[in-house]
XYZ file of C-alpha atoms in Angstrom:
368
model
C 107.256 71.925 130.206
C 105.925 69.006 128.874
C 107.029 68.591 124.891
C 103.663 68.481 123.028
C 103.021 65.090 120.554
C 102.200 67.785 117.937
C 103.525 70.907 116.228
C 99.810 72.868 115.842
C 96.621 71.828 117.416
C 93.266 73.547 118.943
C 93.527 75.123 122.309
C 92.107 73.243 124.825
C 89.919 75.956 126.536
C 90.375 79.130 124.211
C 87.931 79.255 121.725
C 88.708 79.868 118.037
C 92.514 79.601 119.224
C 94.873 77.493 117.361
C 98.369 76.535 119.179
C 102.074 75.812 117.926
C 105.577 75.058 118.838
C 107.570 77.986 118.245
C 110.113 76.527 116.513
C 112.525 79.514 116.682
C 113.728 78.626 120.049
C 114.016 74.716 119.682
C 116.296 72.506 121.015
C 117.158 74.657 123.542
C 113.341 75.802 124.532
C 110.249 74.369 124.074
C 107.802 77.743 123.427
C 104.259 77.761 123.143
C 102.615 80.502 121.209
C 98.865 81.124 120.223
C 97.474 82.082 117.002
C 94.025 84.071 117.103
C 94.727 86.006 113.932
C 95.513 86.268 110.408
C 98.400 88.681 111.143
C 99.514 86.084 113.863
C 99.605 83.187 111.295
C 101.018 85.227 108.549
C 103.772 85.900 110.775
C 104.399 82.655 111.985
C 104.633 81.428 108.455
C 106.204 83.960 107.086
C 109.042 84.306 109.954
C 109.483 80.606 110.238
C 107.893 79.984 114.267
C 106.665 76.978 112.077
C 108.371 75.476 108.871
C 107.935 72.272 107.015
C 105.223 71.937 103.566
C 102.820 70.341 105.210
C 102.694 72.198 108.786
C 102.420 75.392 106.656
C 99.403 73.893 104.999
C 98.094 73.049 108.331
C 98.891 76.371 109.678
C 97.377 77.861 106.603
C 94.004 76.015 107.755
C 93.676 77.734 110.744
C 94.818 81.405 108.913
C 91.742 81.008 106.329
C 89.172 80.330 109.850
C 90.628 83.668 110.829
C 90.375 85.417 107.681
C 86.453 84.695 107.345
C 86.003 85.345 110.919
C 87.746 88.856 110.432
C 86.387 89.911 107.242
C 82.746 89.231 108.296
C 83.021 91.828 111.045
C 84.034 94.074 108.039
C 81.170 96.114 105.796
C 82.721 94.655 102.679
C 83.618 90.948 103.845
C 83.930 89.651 100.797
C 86.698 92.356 99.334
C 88.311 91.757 102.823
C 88.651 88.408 102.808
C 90.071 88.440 99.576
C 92.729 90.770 101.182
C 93.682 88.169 104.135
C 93.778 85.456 101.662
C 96.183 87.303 99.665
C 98.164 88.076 102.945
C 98.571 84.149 103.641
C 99.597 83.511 100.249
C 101.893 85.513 100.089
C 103.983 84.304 103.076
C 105.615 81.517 101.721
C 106.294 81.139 97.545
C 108.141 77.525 97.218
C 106.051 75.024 99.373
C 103.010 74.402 97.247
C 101.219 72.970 100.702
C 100.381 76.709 101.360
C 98.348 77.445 98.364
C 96.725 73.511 98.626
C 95.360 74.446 101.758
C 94.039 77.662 101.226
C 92.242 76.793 98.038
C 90.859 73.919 100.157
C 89.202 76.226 102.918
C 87.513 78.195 100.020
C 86.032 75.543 97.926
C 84.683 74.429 101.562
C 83.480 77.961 102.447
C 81.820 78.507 99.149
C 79.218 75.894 100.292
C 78.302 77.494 103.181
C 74.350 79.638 102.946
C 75.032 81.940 106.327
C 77.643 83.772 107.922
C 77.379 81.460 110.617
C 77.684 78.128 108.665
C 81.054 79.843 107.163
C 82.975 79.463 110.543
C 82.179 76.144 111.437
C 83.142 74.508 108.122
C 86.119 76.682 108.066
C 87.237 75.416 111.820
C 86.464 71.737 110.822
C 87.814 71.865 107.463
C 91.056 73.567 109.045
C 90.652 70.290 112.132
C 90.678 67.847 108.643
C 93.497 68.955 107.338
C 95.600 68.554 110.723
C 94.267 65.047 111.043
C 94.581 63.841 107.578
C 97.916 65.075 107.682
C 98.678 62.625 110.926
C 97.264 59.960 108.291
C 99.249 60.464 105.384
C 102.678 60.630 107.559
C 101.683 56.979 109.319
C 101.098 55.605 106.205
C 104.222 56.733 104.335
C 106.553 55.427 107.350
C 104.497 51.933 106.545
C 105.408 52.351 103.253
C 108.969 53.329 104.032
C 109.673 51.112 106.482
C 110.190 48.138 104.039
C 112.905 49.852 102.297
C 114.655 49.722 105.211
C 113.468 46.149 105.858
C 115.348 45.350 103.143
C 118.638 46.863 103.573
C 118.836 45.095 107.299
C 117.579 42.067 106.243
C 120.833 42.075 103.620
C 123.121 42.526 106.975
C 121.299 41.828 109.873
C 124.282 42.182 111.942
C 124.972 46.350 111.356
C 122.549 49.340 111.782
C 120.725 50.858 108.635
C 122.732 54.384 108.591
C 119.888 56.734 106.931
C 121.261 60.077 106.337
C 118.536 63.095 106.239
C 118.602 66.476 105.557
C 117.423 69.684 107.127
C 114.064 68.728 109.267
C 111.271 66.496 107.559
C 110.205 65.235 111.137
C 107.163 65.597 113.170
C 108.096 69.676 113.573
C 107.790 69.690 109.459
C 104.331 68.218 109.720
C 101.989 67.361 112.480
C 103.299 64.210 113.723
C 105.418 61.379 112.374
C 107.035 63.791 109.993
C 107.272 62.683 106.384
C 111.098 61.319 105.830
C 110.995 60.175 109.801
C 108.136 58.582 110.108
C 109.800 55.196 108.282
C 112.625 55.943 110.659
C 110.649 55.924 113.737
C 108.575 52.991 112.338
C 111.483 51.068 112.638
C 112.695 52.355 115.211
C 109.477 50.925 117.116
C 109.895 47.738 115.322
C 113.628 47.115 116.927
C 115.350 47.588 113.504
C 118.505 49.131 114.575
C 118.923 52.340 112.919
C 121.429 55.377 113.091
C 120.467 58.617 111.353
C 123.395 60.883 110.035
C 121.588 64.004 110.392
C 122.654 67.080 108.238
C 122.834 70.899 110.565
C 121.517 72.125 107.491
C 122.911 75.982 107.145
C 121.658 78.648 107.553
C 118.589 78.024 109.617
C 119.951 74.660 111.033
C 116.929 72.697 110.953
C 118.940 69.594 110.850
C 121.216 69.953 114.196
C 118.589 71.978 115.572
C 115.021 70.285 115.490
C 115.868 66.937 113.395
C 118.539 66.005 116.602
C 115.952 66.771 118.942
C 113.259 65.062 117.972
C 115.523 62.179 117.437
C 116.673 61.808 121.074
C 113.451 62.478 122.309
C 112.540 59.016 120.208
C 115.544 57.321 121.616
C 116.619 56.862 117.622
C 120.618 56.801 117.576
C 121.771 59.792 115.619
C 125.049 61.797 114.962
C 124.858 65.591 114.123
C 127.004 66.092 110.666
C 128.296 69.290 109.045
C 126.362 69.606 105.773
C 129.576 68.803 103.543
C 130.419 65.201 105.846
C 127.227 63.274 104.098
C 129.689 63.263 100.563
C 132.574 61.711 102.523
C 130.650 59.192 104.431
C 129.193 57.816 100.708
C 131.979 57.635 99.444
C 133.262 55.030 102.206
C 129.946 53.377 102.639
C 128.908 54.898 105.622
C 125.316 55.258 104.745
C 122.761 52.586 103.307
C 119.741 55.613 102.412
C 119.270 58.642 102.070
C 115.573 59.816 102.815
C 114.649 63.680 102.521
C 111.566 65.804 102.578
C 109.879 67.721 99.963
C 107.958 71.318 99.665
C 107.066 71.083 95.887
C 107.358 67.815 93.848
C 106.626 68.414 89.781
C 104.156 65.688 88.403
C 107.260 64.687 86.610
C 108.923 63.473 90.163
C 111.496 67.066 90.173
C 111.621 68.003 93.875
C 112.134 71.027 95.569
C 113.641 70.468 99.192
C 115.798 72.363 101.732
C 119.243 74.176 99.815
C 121.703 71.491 99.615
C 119.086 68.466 98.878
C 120.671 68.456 95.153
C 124.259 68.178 96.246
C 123.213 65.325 98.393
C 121.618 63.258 95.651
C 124.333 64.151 93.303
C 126.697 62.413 96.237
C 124.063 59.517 96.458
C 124.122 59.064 92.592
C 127.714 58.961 92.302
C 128.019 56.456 94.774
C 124.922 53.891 93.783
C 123.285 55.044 97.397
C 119.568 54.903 97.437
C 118.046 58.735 97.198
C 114.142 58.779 97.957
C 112.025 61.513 98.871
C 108.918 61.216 101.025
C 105.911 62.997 100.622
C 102.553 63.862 101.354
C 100.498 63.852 97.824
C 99.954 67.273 98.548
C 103.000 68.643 97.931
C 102.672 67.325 94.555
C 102.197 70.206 91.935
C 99.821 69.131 89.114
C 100.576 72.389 87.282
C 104.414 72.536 87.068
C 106.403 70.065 84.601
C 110.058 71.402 84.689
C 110.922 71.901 88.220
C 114.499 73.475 87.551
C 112.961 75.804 85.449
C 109.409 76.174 86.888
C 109.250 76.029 91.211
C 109.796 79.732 92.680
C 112.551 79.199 94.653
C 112.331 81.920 97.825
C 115.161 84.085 98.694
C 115.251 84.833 102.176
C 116.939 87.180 104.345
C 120.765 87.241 104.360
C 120.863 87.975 108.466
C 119.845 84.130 108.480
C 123.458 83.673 106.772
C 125.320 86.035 108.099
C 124.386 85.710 112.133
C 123.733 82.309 113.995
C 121.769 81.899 117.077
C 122.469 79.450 120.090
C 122.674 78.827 123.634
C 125.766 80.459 125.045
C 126.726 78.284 127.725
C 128.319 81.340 130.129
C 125.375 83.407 130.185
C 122.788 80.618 129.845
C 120.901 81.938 127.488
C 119.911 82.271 123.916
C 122.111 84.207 121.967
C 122.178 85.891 118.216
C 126.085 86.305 116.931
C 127.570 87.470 113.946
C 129.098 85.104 111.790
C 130.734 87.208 108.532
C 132.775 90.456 108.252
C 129.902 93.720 108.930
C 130.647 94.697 105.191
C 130.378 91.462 103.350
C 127.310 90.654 101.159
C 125.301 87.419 101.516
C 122.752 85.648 99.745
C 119.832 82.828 100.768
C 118.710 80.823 98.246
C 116.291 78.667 100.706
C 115.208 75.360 98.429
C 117.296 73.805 95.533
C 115.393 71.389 92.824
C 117.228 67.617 92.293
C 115.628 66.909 89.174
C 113.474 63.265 89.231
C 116.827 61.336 87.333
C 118.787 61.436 90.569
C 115.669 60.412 92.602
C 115.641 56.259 93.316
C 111.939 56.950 94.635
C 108.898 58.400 95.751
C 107.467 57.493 99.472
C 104.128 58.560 99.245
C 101.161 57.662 101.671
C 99.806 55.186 98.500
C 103.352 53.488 98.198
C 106.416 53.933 96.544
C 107.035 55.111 93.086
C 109.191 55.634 90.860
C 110.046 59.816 90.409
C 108.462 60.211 87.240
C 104.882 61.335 85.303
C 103.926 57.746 84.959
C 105.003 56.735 89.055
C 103.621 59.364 90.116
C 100.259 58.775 87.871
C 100.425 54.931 88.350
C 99.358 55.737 92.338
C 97.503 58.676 91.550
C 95.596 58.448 88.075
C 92.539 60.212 89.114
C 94.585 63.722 89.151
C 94.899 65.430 86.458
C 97.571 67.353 85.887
């Protein structure tokens, strides 16, 4: 089938549907699955058919349409709705996009005067966030496509080698992606680029969904294991680094995939340019000390101890074992690089420096 230009979007002839990629299956199958419910979108969130900060804030959209439209078939609606709410929340704890968007749908709801009134702002306001999101990701490839401007313009005659880790693409956000989208401006501009591109244990986002949406772009790539990026630094193999974000402190801390803070400790040893890109709403206007502060979710140790993948005998997907039966794992799923190892911010206003007073300096009218 066709691959669709977006990762969520509105059905084109069910009403009151919202559609996504299942990303579970991806590279290897392109899988379409409807959500109609808030059990349907918890699921998806919480089981990871969709992934990324802002995607789950998009996704979240849709889930708080479907809580209202639930809990007014209730008696109590209001005690219900409370309940779905609570079930969203709950799905994800580390990407702050989650509870941005569902705090979002309610101060929008709250100004509705009829039932009716409720479920149309909640279905636009859910549409808004899915488009603004497009927005913000254009705009930060703008801004993040004169950083690599720079770098080429310094050796006009070699590719800009960007390394990236796990997925921050277009199946992290709606399109564009937030730490591809200066790639793939580039890319478009005939900057010659090659992305080192991280497989990003234990889910694989990297080798997975990062590879594919890269050859579907046509933007050279190589598919790394996660402990190559330190090696190629060292013997200045790669010009950038550009990752993604979940939860940023207002102090520029950022919480990213497991294995983000080994990169930029790599990067900072070896004077290689570290930024993060993100959507201002991933900031965190409430959390100063990310090592200390940002919930970092544990997830479940099958995702380290199996490994799924197309076995090429029996063409088909396949889930194998990876570690002895009897051995324990763990899954620490986001680390925090604290803002002193970060060169920079790429947000949709510019770039900043990863501090309280960057961050400020392009947004002063939030207050933290």
């Amino acid at each position: 089938m066709p691959t669709p230009n977006r990762s969520i979007w509105p059905h084109p002839t069910k009403l009151q549907t919202a559609q996504i990629v299942d990303q579970r299956w991806l590279p290897h199958q392109v899988v379409i699955a409807d959500l109609t419910s808030v059990q349907e979108t918890a699921i998806a969130i919480k089981d990871m058919w969709i992934r990324g900060a802002p995607l789950i804030g998009a996704t979240a959209g849709y889930g708080m349409f479907f809580a209202i439209k639930e809990a007014l078939q209730t008696d109590q609606p209001d005690t219900t709705f409370q309940k779905l709410t609570q079930q969203l929340l709950s799905t994800r704890p580390t990407a702050v996009n989650l509870h941005w968007a569902i705090d979002r749908q309610q101060k929008a709801i709250n100004q509705a005067n009829s039932p009716e009134e409720k479920l149309h702002i909640a279905w636009k306001t859910a549409g808004e966030i899915v488009e603004e999101d497009v927005e913000i990701c254009r705009k930060m490839g703008e801004h993040g496509l004169s950083l690599i401007e720079s770098i080429y313009q310094k050796n006009p005659n070699q590719p800009v080698n960007i390394l990236t880790h796990c997925n921050a693409g277009r199946m992290a956000t709606v399109e564009w992606g937030t730490a591809t989208s200066p790639i793939y401006h580039a890319h478009q501009k005939g900057i010659p680029v090659h992305v080192w591109v991280d497989e990003t244990r234990p889910r694989n986002q990297g080798a997975r969904i990062t590879a594919w949406e890269l050859q579907e772009a046509g933007v050279p790539h190589t598919v790394i294991a996660d402990n190559v990026g330190g090696h190629l630094m060292q013997h200045g193999q790669v010009d950038l680094c550009i990752v993604g974000t979940d939860r940023t402190t207002y102090t520029g801390d950022v919480a990213n995939k497991i294995g983000t803070y080994l990169k930029a400790l790599a990067a900072w040893d070896n004077g290689v340019p570290f930024y993060v890109a993100l959507p201002s709403t991933t900031i965190d206007w409430e959390i100063r000390n990310g090592v200390e502060e940002i919930p970092i979710e544990v997830r479940d140790d099958e995702e380290v101890t199996f490994i799924q993948g197309w076995d090429e005998e029996s063409q088909q997907i396949k889930k194998v074992r990876l570690t002895p039966a009897e051995s324990p794992a763990q899954n620490y799923a986001f680390d925090v690089t604290p803002a002193k190892y970060v060169t920079g911010l790429i947000t949709e206003r510019g770039v900043c420096e990863a501090s309280e007073a960057g961050i400020k300096g392009l947004f002063p009218a939030v207050k933290s």
